[in-house]
Coordinates of C-alpha atoms in Angstrom, one line a residue:
M1 CA -35.7 36.5 73.3
R2 CA -38.4 33.5 72.9
A3 CA -41.3 35.8 71.2
V4 CA -38.5 36.9 69.7
R5 CA -37.4 34.2 68.3
A6 CA -40.9 32.8 67.5
L7 CA -41.7 36.6 65.4
S8 CA -38.5 35.5 63.4
A9 CA -39.7 32.4 62.5
T10 CA -42.8 33.6 61.5
L11 CA -41.8 35.7 59.1
A12 CA -39.4 33.3 57.7
V13 CA -42.0 31.1 56.5
A14 CA -44.6 34.1 55.5
V15 CA -41.9 34.8 53.0
I16 CA -41.2 31.6 52.2
F17 CA -45.3 31.4 51.3
A18 CA -45.1 34.5 49.4
L19 CA -42.4 33.1 47.0
T20 CA -44.3 30.4 46.1
G21 CA -47.1 31.1 46.5
C22 CA -48.2 28.1 48.5
G23 CA -46.9 25.4 46.1
P24 CA -45.9 22.2 46.6
V25 CA -42.3 21.3 47.9
N26 CA -41.9 18.8 45.1
A27 CA -43.7 21.5 42.1
G28 CA -42.3 18.9 39.4
S29 CA -43.8 15.9 40.4
A30 CA -47.2 18.3 41.3
A31 CA -47.6 19.5 38.2
A32 CA -46.9 16.1 35.8
D33 CA -49.8 14.7 38.4
A34 CA -52.1 17.2 38.2
F35 CA -51.1 17.5 34.0
E36 CA -52.1 14.1 34.0
Q37 CA -55.5 14.3 35.8
E38 CA -56.4 17.6 33.5
Y39 CA -56.0 15.5 30.2
A40 CA -56.6 11.4 30.9
G41 CA -60.7 11.5 30.6
M42 CA -60.7 14.3 27.8
D43 CA -63.1 14.0 25.1
G44 CA -60.3 12.8 22.0
V45 CA -57.4 11.5 24.1
A46 CA -56.3 8.4 24.0
S47 CA -53.5 8.7 26.8
V48 CA -51.3 11.4 28.4
V49 CA -47.6 10.7 30.1
A50 CA -46.8 13.0 31.8
G51 CA -43.2 13.4 34.4
G52 CA -41.8 15.6 37.0
S53 CA -38.5 16.9 37.9
N54 CA -38.6 18.4 41.0
D55 CA -34.9 20.5 40.3
L56 CA -35.6 22.9 43.3
P57 CA -38.0 23.0 46.0
F58 CA -40.9 24.4 44.9
T59 CA -39.9 24.6 41.4
G60 CA -40.0 22.0 38.9
S61 CA -39.9 21.1 35.1
V62 CA -42.3 18.5 33.2
D63 CA -42.2 16.5 30.3
A64 CA -45.3 15.0 28.9
T65 CA -46.7 13.5 26.1
V66 CA -50.6 13.7 24.9
T67 CA -51.8 11.0 22.3
T68 CA -55.0 11.3 20.7
D69 CA -58.0 8.8 19.4
P70 CA -56.7 7.4 16.2
G71 CA -58.5 9.2 13.1
L72 CA -59.8 12.3 15.4
S73 CA -61.0 15.3 13.3
D74 CA -58.4 17.6 12.5
A75 CA -60.3 20.5 13.9
R76 CA -60.9 18.4 17.4
V77 CA -56.9 17.7 17.1
D78 CA -56.9 21.9 17.2
E79 CA -59.1 22.4 19.7
I80 CA -57.2 20.0 21.6
A81 CA -54.2 21.6 21.1
S82 CA -55.7 25.2 22.3
D83 CA -56.3 23.7 25.7
L84 CA -52.6 22.5 26.0
S85 CA -51.2 26.4 25.4
E86 CA -54.1 27.8 27.4
Y87 CA -52.9 25.4 30.1
I88 CA -49.0 25.7 29.7
A89 CA -49.4 29.1 29.6
S90 CA -51.3 29.7 32.7
H91 CA -49.1 27.3 35.2
S92 CA -46.4 29.5 34.4
G93 CA -44.9 28.7 37.5
I94 CA -43.2 25.6 36.0
G95 CA -40.5 24.5 33.0
W96 CA -43.7 23.2 30.5
A97 CA -42.1 20.3 27.7
V98 CA -45.3 18.9 26.1
E99 CA -46.3 17.4 22.9
L100 CA -48.7 16.4 21.2
T101 CA -49.0 13.2 18.4
A102 CA -51.9 13.0 16.2
D103 CA -51.9 9.6 13.6
R104 CA -48.8 10.3 12.3
V105 CA -47.9 14.0 13.4
T106 CA -46.2 15.5 16.5
A107 CA -46.1 19.1 17.5
G108 CA -44.8 21.1 20.2
I109 CA -46.7 22.9 22.2
S110 CA -46.0 26.4 23.3
P111 CA -47.8 28.5 25.8
D112 CA -48.2 31.0 22.6
D113 CA -51.3 29.5 21.2
S114 CA -50.7 30.6 17.9
S115 CA -46.7 29.6 17.4
T116 CA -48.6 25.9 18.9
A117 CA -51.2 26.1 15.8
G118 CA -48.7 26.9 13.1
M119 CA -46.3 23.8 14.8
L120 CA -49.0 21.7 14.3
S121 CA -49.4 22.6 10.7
A122 CA -46.4 22.5 9.7
A123 CA -45.9 19.0 10.9
R124 CA -50.0 18.4 8.9
E125 CA -48.1 19.9 5.4
L126 CA -45.5 17.4 6.1
A127 CA -47.3 14.5 6.1
A128 CA -49.5 14.9 3.5
L129 CA -46.0 15.1 0.9
P130 CA -45.7 12.0 -1.0
H131 CA -43.0 9.0 0.7
V132 CA -43.5 10.9 3.9
E133 CA -44.8 8.5 6.3
S134 CA -44.1 11.1 9.8
A135 CA -43.6 14.2 10.5
R136 CA -42.6 15.8 14.5
V137 CA -42.6 19.7 14.3
G138 CA -40.9 21.5 17.2
V139 CA -40.9 19.5 20.4
T140 CA -39.3 21.1 23.5
Y141 CA -35.6 18.8 23.7
D142 CA -35.8 16.8 20.5
E143 CA -33.1 15.9 19.0
Q144 CA -34.2 18.2 15.6
A145 CA -36.6 21.6 15.0
V146 CA -37.7 19.1 12.5
L147 CA -38.2 15.5 11.3
V148 CA -39.5 13.5 8.9
E149 CA -40.3 9.7 8.0
V150 CA -39.3 8.7 4.8
D151 CA -40.7 6.0 3.4
A152 CA -37.1 5.1 0.5
P153 CA -33.6 5.5 0.6
E154 CA -34.2 6.9 -2.5
V155 CA -36.1 9.9 -1.3
L156 CA -34.2 10.5 2.1
A157 CA -32.9 14.2 0.8
E158 CA -36.2 15.2 -1.0
G159 CA -37.7 14.9 2.7
Y160 CA -34.8 16.6 3.9
A161 CA -35.5 19.4 2.5
A162 CA -38.9 19.7 2.7
A163 CA -38.1 19.5 6.7
D164 CA -35.6 22.3 6.4
A165 CA -38.2 24.5 4.5
V166 CA -40.6 24.1 7.3
A167 CA -37.5 24.8 9.7
E168 CA -36.9 28.0 7.7
R169 CA -40.2 28.9 7.4
L170 CA -41.2 28.8 11.1
G171 CA -38.0 30.4 12.3
F172 CA -36.6 28.3 14.8
V173 CA -33.7 30.6 16.6
E174 CA -33.0 28.7 19.5
G175 CA -31.3 25.6 20.6
R176 CA -31.4 22.8 18.7
T177 CA -32.8 24.7 14.9
N178 CA -31.9 21.5 12.8
S179 CA -33.6 20.0 10.4
R180 CA -33.7 15.5 9.9
A181 CA -34.4 13.1 8.1
V182 CA -34.7 9.0 8.2
H183 CA -35.4 5.7 6.8
G184 CA -35.4 2.6 7.5
P185 CA -36.1 0.6 11.8
D186 CA -33.5 2.2 13.8
E187 CA -33.3 5.2 11.1
A188 CA -30.9 3.6 9.4
F189 CA -31.0 6.2 6.6
V190 CA -30.1 9.9 8.0
V191 CA -30.0 13.2 6.9
D192 CA -29.5 16.3 9.6
D193 CA -27.9 19.5 9.0
E194 CA -26.9 19.9 12.7
S195 CA -28.1 23.7 12.8
W196 CA -27.8 25.1 16.2
D197 CA -29.2 28.7 17.1
G198 CA -30.5 29.3 13.6
E199 CA -27.2 29.2 12.1
T200 CA -26.5 28.0 8.0
T201 CA -25.0 24.5 7.8
E202 CA -23.6 23.4 3.8
I203 CA -24.9 19.5 2.9
T204 CA -25.0 20.2 -0.6
L205 CA -22.4 18.0 -1.0
P206 CA -22.8 14.8 1.1
L207 CA -26.1 14.6 -0.4
R208 CA -24.7 14.1 -3.7
I209 CA -21.5 12.1 -2.7
Y210 CA -25.1 9.8 -0.9
E211 CA -27.0 10.2 -4.0
A212 CA -24.2 9.2 -6.6
A213 CA -22.9 6.6 -4.1
L214 CA -26.7 5.3 -4.4
T215 CA -27.5 4.8 -7.6
R216 CA -24.5 2.2 -8.2
F217 CA -24.1 0.3 -4.7
A218 CA -27.4 -1.1 -2.8
L219 CA -27.0 0.9 0.5
I220 CA -28.5 -0.6 3.8
S221 CA -27.6 2.6 5.9
A222 CA -25.8 5.7 6.0
R223 CA -25.4 9.0 8.1
I224 CA -25.1 12.2 6.1
T225 CA -24.0 15.6 8.2
P226 CA -22.4 18.6 6.9
D227 CA -19.2 17.4 8.4
S228 CA -19.2 13.5 7.6
I229 CA -20.6 10.7 5.3
I230 CA -21.0 7.3 6.7
L231 CA -21.8 5.0 4.2
R232 CA -23.1 1.2 4.4
A233 CA -23.0 -1.5 1.4
A234 CA -24.8 -3.9 1.4
H235 CA -22.6 -6.8 0.8
E236 CA -18.3 -6.2 2.0
E237 CA -17.2 -7.3 -1.4
D238 CA -19.0 -3.8 -2.2
V239 CA -16.8 -1.8 0.3
A240 CA -13.8 -1.1 -2.4
P241 CA -15.5 -0.8 -5.1
L242 CA -17.3 2.2 -3.4
E243 CA -14.5 4.0 -1.5
S244 CA -12.6 4.5 -5.2
F245 CA -16.2 5.6 -6.7
V246 CA -16.5 8.0 -3.8
A247 CA -12.9 8.8 -3.5
A248 CA -13.2 10.2 -7.1
I249 CA -15.6 12.6 -6.3
P250 CA -13.2 16.3 -5.1
A251 CA -14.5 17.2 -1.8
A252 CA -12.1 18.6 0.8
G253 CA -12.4 18.2 4.6
L254 CA -14.9 16.5 4.7
E255 CA -14.7 12.6 6.8
I256 CA -15.9 9.6 5.1
E257 CA -16.0 6.3 6.5
I258 CA -17.3 3.1 4.1
Q259 CA -18.8 0.3 5.6
G260 CA -19.8 -3.0 4.5
G261 CA -22.2 -5.6 5.4
K262 CA -22.7 -7.4 9.3
T263 CA -19.2 -5.9 10.0
T264 CA -17.8 -2.6 11.2
R265 CA -14.4 -2.6 11.0
E266 CA -12.4 0.0 12.8
A267 CA -8.8 1.0 11.9
D268 CA -6.9 -0.8 14.8
A269 CA -8.6 -4.0 14.6
T270 CA -6.3 -6.7 15.3
P271 CA -6.0 -9.6 13.0
E272 CA -7.5 -11.4 15.5
A273 CA -10.8 -9.5 15.9
D274 CA -10.5 -10.1 11.8
A275 CA -10.6 -13.5 11.8
V276 CA -13.6 -13.6 14.4
A277 CA -15.9 -11.4 12.9
S278 CA -15.3 -12.9 9.4
A279 CA -16.1 -16.2 11.3
L280 CA -20.0 -14.8 12.8
R281 CA -20.6 -12.9 9.4
E282 CA -22.7 -15.7 7.8
H283 CA -24.4 -17.1 10.6
P284 CA -28.1 -16.5 10.6
E285 CA -28.6 -15.3 14.0
V286 CA -25.5 -12.6 13.6
S287 CA -27.2 -8.9 13.5
T288 CA -24.3 -6.3 13.1
I289 CA -20.7 -7.1 14.2
H290 CA -18.5 -4.5 15.5
A291 CA -14.5 -5.3 15.6
S292 CA -12.5 -2.3 17.7
G293 CA -8.6 -2.2 18.7
G294 CA -8.7 -6.6 20.2
H295 CA -12.7 -6.3 21.0
V296 CA -15.8 -7.9 19.0
S297 CA -18.7 -7.4 19.6
V298 CA -22.0 -8.9 18.3
V299 CA -25.4 -7.9 18.2
L300 CA -27.9 -10.5 18.1
S301 CA -31.7 -11.1 16.8
S302 CA -32.3 -13.4 19.7
H303 CA -29.7 -13.9 23.4
A304 CA -31.3 -17.6 22.5
A305 CA -28.6 -18.0 19.8
A306 CA -26.3 -16.3 22.5
E307 CA -24.3 -19.9 23.0
E308 CA -24.4 -21.5 20.1
V309 CA -22.4 -17.9 18.3
L310 CA -20.2 -18.3 21.2
A311 CA -19.7 -21.6 19.7
A312 CA -18.7 -20.8 16.6
A313 CA -16.4 -17.4 17.5
E314 CA -14.4 -20.2 20.2
A315 CA -13.6 -22.0 17.1
T316 CA -11.6 -19.3 15.7
P317 CA -7.7 -19.3 15.9
G318 CA -7.1 -16.2 17.2
F319 CA -10.9 -16.2 19.4
L320 CA -8.2 -16.1 23.4
A321 CA -6.6 -13.4 22.0
L322 CA -9.0 -11.1 22.2
D323 CA -8.8 -8.5 25.0
G324 CA -13.1 -8.7 25.3
F325 CA -15.9 -10.0 22.9
G326 CA -19.6 -9.3 23.9
L327 CA -22.7 -10.8 22.9
R328 CA -25.8 -7.9 22.7
E329 CA -29.7 -8.4 22.2
G330 CA -31.2 -4.9 21.7
T331 CA -31.5 -2.8 25.0
R332 CA -32.3 -6.1 26.9
F333 CA -29.3 -8.5 26.9
R334 CA -25.4 -7.8 27.0
A335 CA -22.6 -10.3 28.2
V336 CA -19.3 -8.6 28.1
D337 CA -15.8 -10.5 29.6
R338 CA -12.4 -11.3 28.4
P339 CA -12.4 -14.7 26.1
A340 CA -11.6 -17.0 28.3
D341 CA -14.3 -16.4 30.6
F342 CA -17.0 -15.3 28.7
A343 CA -18.4 -18.7 28.7
A344 CA -18.8 -18.1 32.1
T345 CA -20.5 -14.7 32.4
L346 CA -22.8 -16.1 29.7
E347 CA -24.5 -18.2 32.0
I348 CA -24.9 -15.9 34.3
A349 CA -26.9 -13.8 32.3
Q350 CA -28.9 -16.0 30.3
A351 CA -30.1 -17.7 33.9
A352 CA -30.7 -13.6 35.1
A353 CA -32.6 -13.4 32.0
A354 CA -34.8 -16.5 32.7
L355 CA -35.8 -15.3 35.7
T356 CA -39.9 -13.9 36.1
A357 CA -40.6 -10.3 35.9
V358 CA -36.7 -9.8 34.5
T359 CA -36.6 -7.3 31.4
D360 CA -33.1 -6.0 31.2
V361 CA -29.7 -8.1 31.5
D362 CA -26.8 -6.2 31.9
A363 CA -23.5 -9.1 32.6
S364 CA -19.9 -7.9 32.1
R365 CA -16.4 -7.2 33.7
L366 CA -15.2 -4.1 31.8
A367 CA -11.6 -2.9 32.1
D368 CA -12.4 0.1 34.4
K369 CA -14.4 -1.4 37.1
A370 CA -13.0 -3.6 40.0
S371 CA -14.9 -6.5 39.8
P372 CA -17.5 -7.8 37.0
E373 CA -20.9 -6.5 37.4
L374 CA -24.3 -7.6 36.8
Q375 CA -27.5 -5.3 36.1
L376 CA -31.1 -6.5 36.3
R377 CA -34.2 -4.5 35.9
F378 CA -37.3 -6.5 37.1
D379 CA -41.0 -5.4 36.7
S380 CA -41.8 -6.4 39.8
A381 CA -40.6 -6.0 42.8
D382 CA -42.1 -8.9 45.3
E383 CA -40.6 -11.2 47.4
S384 CA -40.8 -13.9 45.2
V385 CA -39.0 -12.7 42.6
I386 CA -36.3 -11.6 44.7
S387 CA -36.4 -15.0 46.5
D388 CA -35.8 -16.4 42.3
L389 CA -33.2 -14.0 42.0
A390 CA -31.4 -15.1 45.0
A391 CA -32.0 -18.9 44.7
S392 CA -30.8 -19.0 40.9
L393 CA -28.2 -16.7 40.7
K394 CA -26.3 -16.2 44.2
P395 CA -23.9 -19.3 43.9
H396 CA -22.3 -17.6 40.6
L397 CA -22.4 -14.3 42.1
V398 CA -20.3 -15.1 45.4
T399 CA -17.9 -17.3 43.8
G400 CA -16.9 -14.5 40.7
G401 CA -17.3 -11.5 43.2
W402 CA -20.3 -9.9 41.3
H403 CA -21.1 -6.6 41.8
V404 CA -24.9 -6.4 41.7
W405 CA -27.1 -3.4 40.5
F406 CA -30.5 -4.1 40.3
N407 CA -34.0 -2.0 39.6
A408 CA -37.2 -3.8 40.9
D409 CA -39.9 -2.1 40.3
G410 CA -39.0 1.7 40.8
F411 CA -36.7 -0.4 44.2
V412 CA -33.0 0.6 43.2
E413 CA -30.9 -1.2 45.3
S414 CA -27.1 -2.3 44.9
F415 CA -24.6 -5.3 46.8
H416 CA -21.5 -7.0 46.4
A417 CA -21.8 -10.6 46.5
E418 CA -21.2 -12.9 49.0
D419 CA -22.9 -14.6 51.0
R420 CA -24.4 -12.2 53.7
I421 CA -24.8 -9.1 52.0
V422 CA -25.0 -5.1 53.2
L423 CA -26.3 -2.7 50.8
E424 CA -24.5 -0.1 49.4
P425 CA -26.1 3.6 49.9
Q426 CA -29.1 5.0 47.8
V427 CA -27.4 7.6 46.0
T428 CA -30.1 9.6 46.4
G429 CA -30.0 9.7 49.9
D430 CA -32.1 8.3 53.3
R431 CA -34.5 5.4 51.8
D432 CA -38.6 6.0 53.1
K433 CA -40.3 3.6 54.5
V434 CA -41.6 1.4 51.6
E435 CA -37.6 2.0 50.2
Q436 CA -36.8 0.4 54.0
D437 CA -39.3 -2.5 54.3
F438 CA -38.2 -3.6 50.4
A439 CA -34.8 -3.1 51.1
D440 CA -34.6 -6.0 54.8
M441 CA -36.6 -8.0 52.7
L442 CA -34.2 -8.2 50.1
V443 CA -31.3 -8.9 52.5
R444 CA -33.8 -11.1 54.4
V445 CA -34.1 -12.8 51.5
W446 CA -31.1 -13.0 49.7
N447 CA -29.1 -14.3 53.1
Q448 CA -31.5 -17.0 53.5
A449 CA -31.2 -18.5 50.5
A450 CA -28.4 -21.0 50.0
G451 CA -24.7 -19.8 48.8

């Protein structure tokens, strides 16, 4: 009987090896590592960044970006692109999403060499046009099939038309097949036909409205799609005239939104939210303001000005009647809370941001959370970093009943702040030895810190 079981086990192992080709269990990450090793030292390649996903045992996918040396000749770029196509074609057991960037152009890499060459050629064609600063064509899983970045709002429609002509010529028919043109920091101006699976969408009317408005008003942002147009005037006093101007243009069925200056005001904004938004509008460190219902969210040019902006908000009648208030700097700093508790939350956020190695801070009290939550990201996992965290923040976090989540150079842990903590289970399963060593150190250092 034992011999039969042994034979069965041997057959099972043989079947597994036959099905997987003796490949690694973590196929995606292994393929990403191999890809980086293959191209990191190639002549003309400046950098290679590849990440793998292990979808199932022995199967996976790779996302990779290959960037060439600045000023590399088109001929050499073509050789690298051809080599990339051949590589992913010969490694067909992996799902590949590879893009090649050469100066102002980026193209997707297909296992079909002629398809890759066509996309790279089209990207160069677009980048050579007047007013086009960069072009992206056929990048797998990208937000668009063809994208051009232009140098002025006045040529946005022209850039879109060029992108659309390329998309039609290349015949994209699967997934995102949309053409897109953008301008400005954070893509303040966007035209996107939102095409999927090769469908034809009608965007002529929204584009005409945009161009007509641009000739009469100073705009600081716009988003144009087949179904909607969102315009932001440079000055808040231009909102009403711009609304009247656009309303005079027949546009049945088109969703139109007009905003102005720094403030985005939703229709349900309360008088208190309007008052706070108005009080902060002229502050030099305030970039944008969003008022919705009883909530006001403010984007700052620097979180160093957060206390100053908060003081201006607190001096506004009705501030304490708000349902929520938030200050943010980009994606690296955010503090959100009820007005009465906001100063204490901001103090915690600022103290966290001052810690060595901290790159991102999010301190918030949200209605759907039982406890206030502090999320931190560190670029280091040294014991000294964790010691600084505990020494600086433990008394405040314990007193406030905060839930803490952080990513310390890839070590992800969370816990409820108490004098002696117990780490919550990892969502990815059991910790390996290195992760467990870090977890043990975290608990030890936190528990030893004064509370």
